[in-house]
GROMACS .gro file of C-alpha atoms in nm:
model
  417
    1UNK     CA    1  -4.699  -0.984 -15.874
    2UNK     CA    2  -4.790  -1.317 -16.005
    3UNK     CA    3  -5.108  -1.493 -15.966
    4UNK     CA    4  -5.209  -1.578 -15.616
    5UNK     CA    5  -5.286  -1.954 -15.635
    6UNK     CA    6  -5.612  -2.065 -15.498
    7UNK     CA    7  -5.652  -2.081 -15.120
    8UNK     CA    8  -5.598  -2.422 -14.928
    9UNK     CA    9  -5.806  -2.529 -14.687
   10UNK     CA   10  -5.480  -2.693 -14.533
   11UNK     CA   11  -5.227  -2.531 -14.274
   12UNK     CA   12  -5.249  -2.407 -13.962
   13UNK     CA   13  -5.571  -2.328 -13.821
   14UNK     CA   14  -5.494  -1.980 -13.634
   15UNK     CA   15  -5.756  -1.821 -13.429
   16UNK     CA   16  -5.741  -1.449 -13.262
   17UNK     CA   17  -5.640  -1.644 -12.911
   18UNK     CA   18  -5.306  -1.808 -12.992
   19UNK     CA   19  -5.013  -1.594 -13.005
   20UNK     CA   20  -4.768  -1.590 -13.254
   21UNK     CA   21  -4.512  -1.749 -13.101
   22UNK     CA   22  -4.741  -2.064 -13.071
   23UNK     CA   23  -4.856  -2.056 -13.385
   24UNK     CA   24  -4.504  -2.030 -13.513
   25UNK     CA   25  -4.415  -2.344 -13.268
   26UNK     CA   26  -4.684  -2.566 -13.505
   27UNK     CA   27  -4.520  -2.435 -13.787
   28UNK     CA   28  -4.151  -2.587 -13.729
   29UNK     CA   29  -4.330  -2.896 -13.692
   30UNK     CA   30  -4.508  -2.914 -14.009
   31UNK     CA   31  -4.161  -2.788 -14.131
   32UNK     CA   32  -3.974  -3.108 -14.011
   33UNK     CA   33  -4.281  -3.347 -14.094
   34UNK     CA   34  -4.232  -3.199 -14.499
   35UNK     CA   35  -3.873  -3.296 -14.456
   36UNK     CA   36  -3.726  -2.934 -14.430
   37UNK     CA   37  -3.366  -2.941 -14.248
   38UNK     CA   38  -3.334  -2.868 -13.889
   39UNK     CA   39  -3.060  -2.605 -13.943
   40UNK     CA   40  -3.318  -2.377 -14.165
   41UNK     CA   41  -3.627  -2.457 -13.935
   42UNK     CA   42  -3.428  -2.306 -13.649
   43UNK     CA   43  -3.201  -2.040 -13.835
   44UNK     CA   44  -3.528  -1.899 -14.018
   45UNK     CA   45  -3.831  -1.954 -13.780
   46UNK     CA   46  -3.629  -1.936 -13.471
   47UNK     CA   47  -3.590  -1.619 -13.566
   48UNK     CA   48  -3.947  -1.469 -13.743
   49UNK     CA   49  -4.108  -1.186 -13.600
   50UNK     CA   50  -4.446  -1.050 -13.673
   51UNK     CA   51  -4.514  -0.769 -13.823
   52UNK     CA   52  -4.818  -0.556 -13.752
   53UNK     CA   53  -4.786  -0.352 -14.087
   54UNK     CA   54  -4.807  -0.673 -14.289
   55UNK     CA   55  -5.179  -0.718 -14.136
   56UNK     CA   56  -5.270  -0.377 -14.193
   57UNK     CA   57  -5.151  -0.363 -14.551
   58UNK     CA   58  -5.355  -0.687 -14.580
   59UNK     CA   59  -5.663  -0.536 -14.428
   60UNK     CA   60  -5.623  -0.249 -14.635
   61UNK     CA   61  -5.910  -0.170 -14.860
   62UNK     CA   62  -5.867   0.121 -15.143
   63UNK     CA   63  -6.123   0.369 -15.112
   64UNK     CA   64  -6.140   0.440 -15.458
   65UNK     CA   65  -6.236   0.229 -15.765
   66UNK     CA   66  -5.914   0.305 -16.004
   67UNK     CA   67  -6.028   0.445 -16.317
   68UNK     CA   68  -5.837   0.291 -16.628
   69UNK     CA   69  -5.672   0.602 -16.735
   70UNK     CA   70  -5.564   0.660 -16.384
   71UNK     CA   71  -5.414   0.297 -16.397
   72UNK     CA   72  -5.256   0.296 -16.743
   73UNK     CA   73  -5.116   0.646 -16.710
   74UNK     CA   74  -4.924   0.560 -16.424
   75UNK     CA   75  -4.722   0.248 -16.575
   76UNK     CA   76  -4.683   0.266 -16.918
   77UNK     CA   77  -4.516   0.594 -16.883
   78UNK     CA   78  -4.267   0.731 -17.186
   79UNK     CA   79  -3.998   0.678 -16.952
   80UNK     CA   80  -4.080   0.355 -16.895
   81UNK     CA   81  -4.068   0.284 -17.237
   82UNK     CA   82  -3.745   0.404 -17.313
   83UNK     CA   83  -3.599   0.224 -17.041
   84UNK     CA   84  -3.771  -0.091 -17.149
   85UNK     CA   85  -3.622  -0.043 -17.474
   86UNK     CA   86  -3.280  -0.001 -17.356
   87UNK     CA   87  -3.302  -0.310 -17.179
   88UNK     CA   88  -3.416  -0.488 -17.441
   89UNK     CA   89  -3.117  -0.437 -17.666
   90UNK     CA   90  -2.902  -0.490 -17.366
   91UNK     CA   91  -2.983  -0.820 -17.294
   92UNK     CA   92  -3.065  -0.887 -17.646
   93UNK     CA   93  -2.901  -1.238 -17.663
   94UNK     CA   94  -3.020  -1.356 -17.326
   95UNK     CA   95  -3.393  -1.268 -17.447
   96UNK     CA   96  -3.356  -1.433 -17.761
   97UNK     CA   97  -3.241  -1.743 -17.583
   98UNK     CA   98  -3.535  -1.710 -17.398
   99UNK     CA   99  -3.771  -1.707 -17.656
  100UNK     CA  100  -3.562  -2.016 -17.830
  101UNK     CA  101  -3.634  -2.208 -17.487
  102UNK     CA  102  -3.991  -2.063 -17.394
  103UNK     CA  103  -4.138  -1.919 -17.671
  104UNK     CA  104  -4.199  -1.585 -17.560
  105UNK     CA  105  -4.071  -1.324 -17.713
  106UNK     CA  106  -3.825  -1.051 -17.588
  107UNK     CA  107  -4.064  -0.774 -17.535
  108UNK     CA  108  -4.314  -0.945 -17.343
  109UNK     CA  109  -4.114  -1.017 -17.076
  110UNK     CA  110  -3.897  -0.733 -17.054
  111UNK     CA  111  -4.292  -0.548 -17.049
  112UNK     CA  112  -4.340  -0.807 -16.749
  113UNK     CA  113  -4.022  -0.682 -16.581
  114UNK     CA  114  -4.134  -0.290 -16.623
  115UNK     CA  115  -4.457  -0.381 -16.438
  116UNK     CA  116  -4.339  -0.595 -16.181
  117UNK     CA  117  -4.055  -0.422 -16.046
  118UNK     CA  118  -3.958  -0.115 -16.299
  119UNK     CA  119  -3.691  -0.336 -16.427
  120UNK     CA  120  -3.575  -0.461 -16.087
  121UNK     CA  121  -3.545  -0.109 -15.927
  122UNK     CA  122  -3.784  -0.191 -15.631
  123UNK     CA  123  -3.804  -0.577 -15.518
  124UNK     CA  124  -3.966  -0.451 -15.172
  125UNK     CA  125  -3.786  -0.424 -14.843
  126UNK     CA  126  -4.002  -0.665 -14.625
  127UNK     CA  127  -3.838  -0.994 -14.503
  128UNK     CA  128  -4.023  -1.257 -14.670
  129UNK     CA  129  -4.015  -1.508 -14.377
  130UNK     CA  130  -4.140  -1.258 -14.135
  131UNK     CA  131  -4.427  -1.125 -14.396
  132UNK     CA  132  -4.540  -1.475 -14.442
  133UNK     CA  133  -4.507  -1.628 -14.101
  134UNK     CA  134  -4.694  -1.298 -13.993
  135UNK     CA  135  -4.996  -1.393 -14.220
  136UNK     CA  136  -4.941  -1.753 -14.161
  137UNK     CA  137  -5.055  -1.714 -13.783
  138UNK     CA  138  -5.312  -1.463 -13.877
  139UNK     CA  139  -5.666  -1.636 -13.932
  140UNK     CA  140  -5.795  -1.493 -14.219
  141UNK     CA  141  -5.569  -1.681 -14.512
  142UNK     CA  142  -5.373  -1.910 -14.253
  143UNK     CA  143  -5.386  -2.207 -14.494
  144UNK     CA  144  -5.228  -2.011 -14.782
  145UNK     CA  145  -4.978  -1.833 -14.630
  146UNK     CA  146  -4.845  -2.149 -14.445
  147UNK     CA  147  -4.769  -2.318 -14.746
  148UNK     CA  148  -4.623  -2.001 -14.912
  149UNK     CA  149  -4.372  -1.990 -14.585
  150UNK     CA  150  -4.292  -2.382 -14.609
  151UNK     CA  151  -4.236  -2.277 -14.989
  152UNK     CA  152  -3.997  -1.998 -14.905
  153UNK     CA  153  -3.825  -2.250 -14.687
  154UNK     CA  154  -3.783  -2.482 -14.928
  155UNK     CA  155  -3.633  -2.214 -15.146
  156UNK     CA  156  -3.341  -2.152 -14.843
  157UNK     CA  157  -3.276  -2.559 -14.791
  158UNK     CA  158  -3.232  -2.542 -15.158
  159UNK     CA  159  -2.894  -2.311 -15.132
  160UNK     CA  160  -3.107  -2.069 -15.424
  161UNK     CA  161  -3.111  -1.780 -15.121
  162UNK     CA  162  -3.016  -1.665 -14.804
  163UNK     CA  163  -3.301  -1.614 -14.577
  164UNK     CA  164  -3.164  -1.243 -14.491
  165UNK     CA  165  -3.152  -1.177 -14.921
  166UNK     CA  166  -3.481  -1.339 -14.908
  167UNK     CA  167  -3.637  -0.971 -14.918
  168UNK     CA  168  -4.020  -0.915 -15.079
  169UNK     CA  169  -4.332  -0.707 -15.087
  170UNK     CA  170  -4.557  -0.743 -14.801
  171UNK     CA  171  -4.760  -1.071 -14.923
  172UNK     CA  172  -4.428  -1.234 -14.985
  173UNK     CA  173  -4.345  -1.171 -15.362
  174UNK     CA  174  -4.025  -1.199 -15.435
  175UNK     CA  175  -3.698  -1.091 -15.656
  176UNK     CA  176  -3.736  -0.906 -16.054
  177UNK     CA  177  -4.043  -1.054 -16.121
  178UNK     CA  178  -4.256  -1.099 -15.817
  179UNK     CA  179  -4.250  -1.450 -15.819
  180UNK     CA  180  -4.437  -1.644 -15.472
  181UNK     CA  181  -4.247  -1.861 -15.311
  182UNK     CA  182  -4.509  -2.160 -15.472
  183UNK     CA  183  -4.422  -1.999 -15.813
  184UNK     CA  184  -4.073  -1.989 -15.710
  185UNK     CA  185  -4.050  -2.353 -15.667
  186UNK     CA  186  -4.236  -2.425 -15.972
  187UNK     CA  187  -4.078  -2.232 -16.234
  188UNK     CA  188  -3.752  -2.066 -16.155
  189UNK     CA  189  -3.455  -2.205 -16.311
  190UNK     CA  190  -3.093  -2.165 -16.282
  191UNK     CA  191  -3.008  -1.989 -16.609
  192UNK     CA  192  -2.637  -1.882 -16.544
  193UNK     CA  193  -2.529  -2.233 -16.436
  194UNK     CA  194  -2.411  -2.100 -16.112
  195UNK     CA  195  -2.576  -2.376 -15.892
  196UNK     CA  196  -2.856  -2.125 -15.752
  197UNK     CA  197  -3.180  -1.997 -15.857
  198UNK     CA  198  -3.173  -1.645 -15.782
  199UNK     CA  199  -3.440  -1.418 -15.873
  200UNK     CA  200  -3.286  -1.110 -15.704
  201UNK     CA  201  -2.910  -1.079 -15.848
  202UNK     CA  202  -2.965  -1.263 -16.153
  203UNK     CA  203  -3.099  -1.149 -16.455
  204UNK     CA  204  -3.060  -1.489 -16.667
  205UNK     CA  205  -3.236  -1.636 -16.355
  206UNK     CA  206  -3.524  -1.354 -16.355
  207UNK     CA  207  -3.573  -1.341 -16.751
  208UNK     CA  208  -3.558  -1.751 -16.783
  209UNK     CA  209  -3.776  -1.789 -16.467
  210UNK     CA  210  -4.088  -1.539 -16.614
  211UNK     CA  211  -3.987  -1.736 -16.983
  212UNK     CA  212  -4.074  -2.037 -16.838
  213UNK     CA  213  -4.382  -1.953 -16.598
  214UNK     CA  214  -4.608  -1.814 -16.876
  215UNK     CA  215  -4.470  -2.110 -17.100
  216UNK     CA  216  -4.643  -2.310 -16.851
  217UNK     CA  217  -4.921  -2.052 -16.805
  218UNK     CA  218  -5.004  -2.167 -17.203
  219UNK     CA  219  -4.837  -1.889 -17.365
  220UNK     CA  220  -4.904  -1.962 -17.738
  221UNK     CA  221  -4.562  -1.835 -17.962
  222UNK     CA  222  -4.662  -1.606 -18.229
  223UNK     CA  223  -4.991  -1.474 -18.140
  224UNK     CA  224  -4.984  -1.152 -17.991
  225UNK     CA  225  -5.182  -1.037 -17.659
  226UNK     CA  226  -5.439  -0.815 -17.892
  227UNK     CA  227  -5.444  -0.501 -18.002
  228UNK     CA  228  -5.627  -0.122 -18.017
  229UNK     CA  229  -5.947  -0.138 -18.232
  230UNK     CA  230  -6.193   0.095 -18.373
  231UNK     CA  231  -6.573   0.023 -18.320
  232UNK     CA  232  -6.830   0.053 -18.549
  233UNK     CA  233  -7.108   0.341 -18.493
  234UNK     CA  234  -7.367   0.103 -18.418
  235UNK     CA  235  -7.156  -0.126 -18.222
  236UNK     CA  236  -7.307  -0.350 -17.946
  237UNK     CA  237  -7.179  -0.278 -17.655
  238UNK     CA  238  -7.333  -0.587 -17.423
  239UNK     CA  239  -7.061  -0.840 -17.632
  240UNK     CA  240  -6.816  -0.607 -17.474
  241UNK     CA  241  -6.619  -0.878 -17.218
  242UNK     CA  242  -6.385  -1.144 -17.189
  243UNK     CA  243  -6.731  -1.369 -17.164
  244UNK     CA  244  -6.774  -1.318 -17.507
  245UNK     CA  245  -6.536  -1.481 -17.729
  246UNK     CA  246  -6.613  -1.494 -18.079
  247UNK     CA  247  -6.392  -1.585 -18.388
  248UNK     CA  248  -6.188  -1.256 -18.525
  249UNK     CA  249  -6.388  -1.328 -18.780
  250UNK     CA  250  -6.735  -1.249 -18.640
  251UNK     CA  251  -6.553  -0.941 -18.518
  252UNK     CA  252  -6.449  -0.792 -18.882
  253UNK     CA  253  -6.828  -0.882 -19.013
  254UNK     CA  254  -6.966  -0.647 -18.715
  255UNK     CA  255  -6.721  -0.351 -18.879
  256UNK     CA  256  -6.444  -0.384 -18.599
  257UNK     CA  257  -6.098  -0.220 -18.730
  258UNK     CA  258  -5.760  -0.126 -18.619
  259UNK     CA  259  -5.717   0.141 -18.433
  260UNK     CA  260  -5.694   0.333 -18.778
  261UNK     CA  261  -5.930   0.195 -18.972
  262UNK     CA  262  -5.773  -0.099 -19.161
  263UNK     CA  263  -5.914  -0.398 -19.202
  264UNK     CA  264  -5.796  -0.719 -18.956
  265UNK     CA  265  -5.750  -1.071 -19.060
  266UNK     CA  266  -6.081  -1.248 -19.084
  267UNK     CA  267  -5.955  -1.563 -18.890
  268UNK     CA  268  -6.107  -1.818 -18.659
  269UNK     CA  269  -5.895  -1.726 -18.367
  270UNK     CA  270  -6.140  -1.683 -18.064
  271UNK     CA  271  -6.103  -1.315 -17.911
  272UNK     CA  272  -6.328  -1.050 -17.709
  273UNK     CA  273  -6.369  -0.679 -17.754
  274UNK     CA  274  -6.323  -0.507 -17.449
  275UNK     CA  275  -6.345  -0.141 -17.338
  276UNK     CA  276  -6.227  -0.033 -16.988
  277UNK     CA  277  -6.286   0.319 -16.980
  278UNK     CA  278  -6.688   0.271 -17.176
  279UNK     CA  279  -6.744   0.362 -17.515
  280UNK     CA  280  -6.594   0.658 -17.509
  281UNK     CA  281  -6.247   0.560 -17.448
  282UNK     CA  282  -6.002   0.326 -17.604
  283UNK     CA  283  -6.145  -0.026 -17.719
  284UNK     CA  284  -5.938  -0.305 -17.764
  285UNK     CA  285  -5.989  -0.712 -17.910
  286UNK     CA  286  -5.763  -0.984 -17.716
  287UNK     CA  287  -5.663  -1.317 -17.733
  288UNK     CA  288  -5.596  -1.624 -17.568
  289UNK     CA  289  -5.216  -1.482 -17.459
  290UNK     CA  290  -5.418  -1.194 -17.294
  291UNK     CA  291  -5.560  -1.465 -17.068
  292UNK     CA  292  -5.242  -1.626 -17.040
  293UNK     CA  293  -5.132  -1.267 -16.863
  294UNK     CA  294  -5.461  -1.232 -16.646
  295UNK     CA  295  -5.318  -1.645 -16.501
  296UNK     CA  296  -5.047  -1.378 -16.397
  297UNK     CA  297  -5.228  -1.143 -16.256
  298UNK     CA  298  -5.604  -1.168 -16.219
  299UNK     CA  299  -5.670  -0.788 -16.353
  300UNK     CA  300  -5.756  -0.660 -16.654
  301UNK     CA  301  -5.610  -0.358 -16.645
  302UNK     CA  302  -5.284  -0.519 -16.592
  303UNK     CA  303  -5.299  -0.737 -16.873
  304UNK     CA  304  -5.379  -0.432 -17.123
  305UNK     CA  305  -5.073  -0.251 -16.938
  306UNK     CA  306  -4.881  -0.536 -17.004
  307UNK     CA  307  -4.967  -0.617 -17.370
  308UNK     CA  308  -4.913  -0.213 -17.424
  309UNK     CA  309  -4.630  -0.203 -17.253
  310UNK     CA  310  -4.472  -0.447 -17.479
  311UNK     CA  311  -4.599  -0.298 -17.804
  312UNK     CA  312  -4.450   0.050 -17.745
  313UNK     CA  313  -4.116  -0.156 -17.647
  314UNK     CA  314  -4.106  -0.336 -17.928
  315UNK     CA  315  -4.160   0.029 -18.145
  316UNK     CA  316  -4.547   0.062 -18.105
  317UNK     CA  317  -4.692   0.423 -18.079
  318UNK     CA  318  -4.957   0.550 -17.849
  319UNK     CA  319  -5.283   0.484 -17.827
  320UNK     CA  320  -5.541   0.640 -18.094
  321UNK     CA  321  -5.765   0.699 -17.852
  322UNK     CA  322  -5.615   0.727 -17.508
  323UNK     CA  323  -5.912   0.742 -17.233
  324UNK     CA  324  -6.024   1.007 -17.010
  325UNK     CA  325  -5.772   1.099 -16.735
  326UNK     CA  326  -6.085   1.333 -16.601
  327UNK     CA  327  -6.308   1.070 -16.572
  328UNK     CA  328  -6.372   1.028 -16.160
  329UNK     CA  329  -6.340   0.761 -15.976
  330UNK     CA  330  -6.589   0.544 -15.842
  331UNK     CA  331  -6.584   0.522 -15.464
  332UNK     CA  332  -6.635   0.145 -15.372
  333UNK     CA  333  -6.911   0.299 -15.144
  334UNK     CA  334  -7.067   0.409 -15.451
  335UNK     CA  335  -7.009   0.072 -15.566
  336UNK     CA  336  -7.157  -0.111 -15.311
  337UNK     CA  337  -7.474   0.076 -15.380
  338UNK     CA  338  -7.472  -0.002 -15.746
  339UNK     CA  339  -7.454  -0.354 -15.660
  340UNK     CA  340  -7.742  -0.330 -15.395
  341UNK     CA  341  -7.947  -0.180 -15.638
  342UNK     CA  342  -7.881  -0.402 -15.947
  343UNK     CA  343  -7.962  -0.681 -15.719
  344UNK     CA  344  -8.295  -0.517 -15.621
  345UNK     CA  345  -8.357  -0.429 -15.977
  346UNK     CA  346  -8.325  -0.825 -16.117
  347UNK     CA  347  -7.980  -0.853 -16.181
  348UNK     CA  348  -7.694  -1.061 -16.014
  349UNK     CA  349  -7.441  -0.915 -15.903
  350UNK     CA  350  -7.275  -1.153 -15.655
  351UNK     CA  351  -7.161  -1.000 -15.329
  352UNK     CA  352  -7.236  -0.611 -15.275
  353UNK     CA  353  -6.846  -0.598 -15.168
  354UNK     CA  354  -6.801  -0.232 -15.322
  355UNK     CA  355  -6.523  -0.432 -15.590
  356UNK     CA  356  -6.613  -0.392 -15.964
  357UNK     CA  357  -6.529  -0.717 -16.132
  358UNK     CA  358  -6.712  -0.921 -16.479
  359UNK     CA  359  -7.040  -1.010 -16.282
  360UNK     CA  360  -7.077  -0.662 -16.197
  361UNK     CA  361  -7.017  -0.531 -16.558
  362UNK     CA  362  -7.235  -0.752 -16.738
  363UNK     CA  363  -7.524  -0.716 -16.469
  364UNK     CA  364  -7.472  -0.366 -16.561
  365UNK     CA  365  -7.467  -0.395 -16.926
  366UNK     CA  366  -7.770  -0.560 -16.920
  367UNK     CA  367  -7.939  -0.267 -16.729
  368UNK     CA  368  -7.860  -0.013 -16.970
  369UNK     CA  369  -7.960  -0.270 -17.266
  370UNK     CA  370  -8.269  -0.292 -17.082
  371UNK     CA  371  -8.318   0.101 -17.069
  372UNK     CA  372  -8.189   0.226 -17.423
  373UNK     CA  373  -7.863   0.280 -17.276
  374UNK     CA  374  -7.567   0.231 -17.435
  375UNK     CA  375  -7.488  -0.084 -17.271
  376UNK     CA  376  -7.087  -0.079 -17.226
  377UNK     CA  377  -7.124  -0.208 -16.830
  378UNK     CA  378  -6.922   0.132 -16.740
  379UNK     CA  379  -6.968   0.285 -16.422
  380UNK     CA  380  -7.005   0.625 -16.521
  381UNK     CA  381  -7.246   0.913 -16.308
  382UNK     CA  382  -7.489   0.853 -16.576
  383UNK     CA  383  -7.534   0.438 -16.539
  384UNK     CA  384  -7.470   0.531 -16.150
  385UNK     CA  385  -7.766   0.811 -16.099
  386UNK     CA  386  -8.048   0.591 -16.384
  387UNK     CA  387  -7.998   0.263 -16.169
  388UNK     CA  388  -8.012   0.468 -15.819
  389UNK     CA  389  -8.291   0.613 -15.981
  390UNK     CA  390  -8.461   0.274 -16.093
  391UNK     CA  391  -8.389   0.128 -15.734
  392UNK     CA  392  -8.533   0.444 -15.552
  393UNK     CA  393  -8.862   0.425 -15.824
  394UNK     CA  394  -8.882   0.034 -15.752
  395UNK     CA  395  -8.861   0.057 -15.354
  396UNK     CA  396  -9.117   0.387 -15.366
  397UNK     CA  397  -9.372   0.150 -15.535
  398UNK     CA  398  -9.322  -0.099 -15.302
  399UNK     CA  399  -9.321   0.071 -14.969
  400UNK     CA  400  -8.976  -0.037 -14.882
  401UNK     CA  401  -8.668  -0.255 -15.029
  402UNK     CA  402  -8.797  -0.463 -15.337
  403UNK     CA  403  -8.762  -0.834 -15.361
  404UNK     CA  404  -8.515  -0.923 -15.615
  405UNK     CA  405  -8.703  -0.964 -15.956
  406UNK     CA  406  -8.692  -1.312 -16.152
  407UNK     CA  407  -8.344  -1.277 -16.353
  408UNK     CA  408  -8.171  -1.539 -16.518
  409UNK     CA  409  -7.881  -1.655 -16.360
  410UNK     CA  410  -7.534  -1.538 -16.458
  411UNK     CA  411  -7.218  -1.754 -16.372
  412UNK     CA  412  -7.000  -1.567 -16.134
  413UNK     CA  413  -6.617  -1.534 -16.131
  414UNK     CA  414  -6.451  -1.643 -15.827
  415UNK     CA  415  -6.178  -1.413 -15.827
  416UNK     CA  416  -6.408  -1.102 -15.833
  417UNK     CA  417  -6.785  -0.931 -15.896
   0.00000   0.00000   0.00000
């Protein structure tokens, strides 16, 4: 799905009290204030219903912490990659008139349309207006999901859709690529000249559309999104991170390879080494068009599915070292915990929300550093049992929970701990 923009404070304030047809009330007024027609306010939120499996899908909270093997296995999938490559001889010309236009080249975005949709097999069956008018008049992300519903609006007054086409996932992504209605707006274009922008029957719409969103996302033509690497023996694991960007350079003087061995261009381009599954499992090094795909989607095992993805489309072979598909999950429980007692130990972690994000990781990291660990920030039942351990040691000496220790500070990332 792409990137969820950041939420407004503006919008309808909704409280538990009002009822949904009320809310919905305030919300064909805003809809005539921003100049929408009269015909769409009434055809479309006359008619909105609300839909209690939106809210539970948005209350839903995985009980698991996805391991990256678990992730990656599951989407970049052999036949995934033959169908990928199929399509990307079949629309061969459109994609290179893409790239002409955009700059991004043909196997990117057809790895973008695997991801999003398995090549436009599965849009979702929700009805966008009633998905987003649902969570418009619910008062946890009111503000956002108003404007996403004037935005889908906008998209019907435009002629690009009919509101009953208008069909999405539950948060109100939309057509081949996923696009928000905001996105929508922003970036879709009319690529077959037929007077509409349609992301759902269109391909030259779809495949223009994602062209011309990660142009704007900064999508720099002809650097890749990374690659596999191999890691020296005495590697340090706490630069592992997308907070550490050094020059490829620095990288090749610390021994970092390919994937077999062979020696990478010693250039100034700025990248980070990263390892999702610890240092046992596959390591990578990625550059600024990785970022580019986390302004996409803010996940990081995404991005490496995408850039992957698009590497065994465009004839790439499997990974050297593929990672653990044993390895167990963490439980976010378990993860809660770990953040509880890194905190107690010295080391900020942000919010104990049970989610395992940067802040986490490098709090982590510096743990193990601390301890002779190998410090890769991995969650694995080693790191998990020495800091339980620590914390347990820590509150026995002090009769109870421990303070939190002096720690420097580390910057947090909004999105996630």
């Amino acid at each position: 799905m792409a990137p969820v923009p950041a939420l407004s404070d503006s919008g309808i304030e909704a409280d538990d009290s009002r009822t949904f047809a009320a809310c919905v009330e305030e919300l064909k007024v805003r809809a005539r204030q921003e100049g929408i027609s009269d015909g769409v306010v009434d055809d479309v939120l006359g008619s909105v219903a609300r839909v209690e499996r939106v809210i539970e899908l948005d209350r839903k909270q995985p009980e698991f912490t996805r391991t990256f093997a678990d992730y990656y296995n599951r989407r970049v999938t052999a036949e995934r990659v033959a169908r990928g490559r199929a399509l990307l001889a079949e629309h061969g010309a459109l994609l290179e008139r893409v790239l002409r236009e955009y700059g991004v080249p043909p196997h990117y975005l057809v790895a973008f349309w695997g991801l999003e949709t398995n090549f436009g097999s599965y849009f979702g069956r929700m009805p966008v207006p009633d998905s987003l008018a649902t969570l418009a008049c619910d008062p946890r992300r009111s503000g956002f999901f108003s404007d996403e519903l004037l935005a889908a609006l906008r998209i019907v007054d435009a002629g690009d859709i009919e509101a009953e086409r208008m069909l999405g996932s539950w948060a109100g992504a939309m057509g081949h690529m996923q696009f928000l209605p905001s996105v929508f707006l922003r970036y879709a274009v009319d690529a077959d000249d037929d007077g509409r922008r349609d992301l759902w029957g269109s391909i030259p719409d779809a495949l223009s559309s994602a062209g011309n969103f990660l142009n704007g996302l900064g999508w720099r033509t002809g650097l890749r999104w990374g690659r596999e690497v191999r890691l020296p023996p005495d590697f340090d694991f706490s630069l592992a991170g997308r907070q550490t960007k050094k020059p490829l350079s620095f990288w090749v003087d610390a021994g970092v390879t390919n994937a077999y061995g062979g020696r990478l261009p010693p250039l100034d381009e700025p990248a980070s080494v990263l390892v999702p599954a610890g240092h046992d499992g596959p390591a990578f090094i990625v550059y600024d068009n990785f970022d580019v795909i986390m302004r996409w989607n803010r996940s990081e095992y995404y991005a490496l599915a995408v850039g992957r993805m698009a590497d065994r489309i465009a004839g790439g072979g499997l990974l050297v070292q593929a990672p653990d598909a044993a390895q167990p999950p963490v439980t976010r429980e378990q993860m809660r915990v770990l953040q509880e007692d890194l905190h107690a130990l010295g080391y900020d972690t942000g919010e104990a929300d049970g989610i395992f994000g940067p802040v986490t990781r490098t709090a982590l990291s510096r743990f193990q550093k601390a301890r002779g660990m190998i410090a890769d920030g991995h969650p694995d039942s080693e790191a998990l049992a020495a800091v339980r351990d620590a914390a347990a040691g820590l509150q026995g000496r002090s009769g109870g929970r421990a303070a939190p220790q002096a720690q420097p500070s580390i910057e947090r990332d909004s999105a996630s701990n």
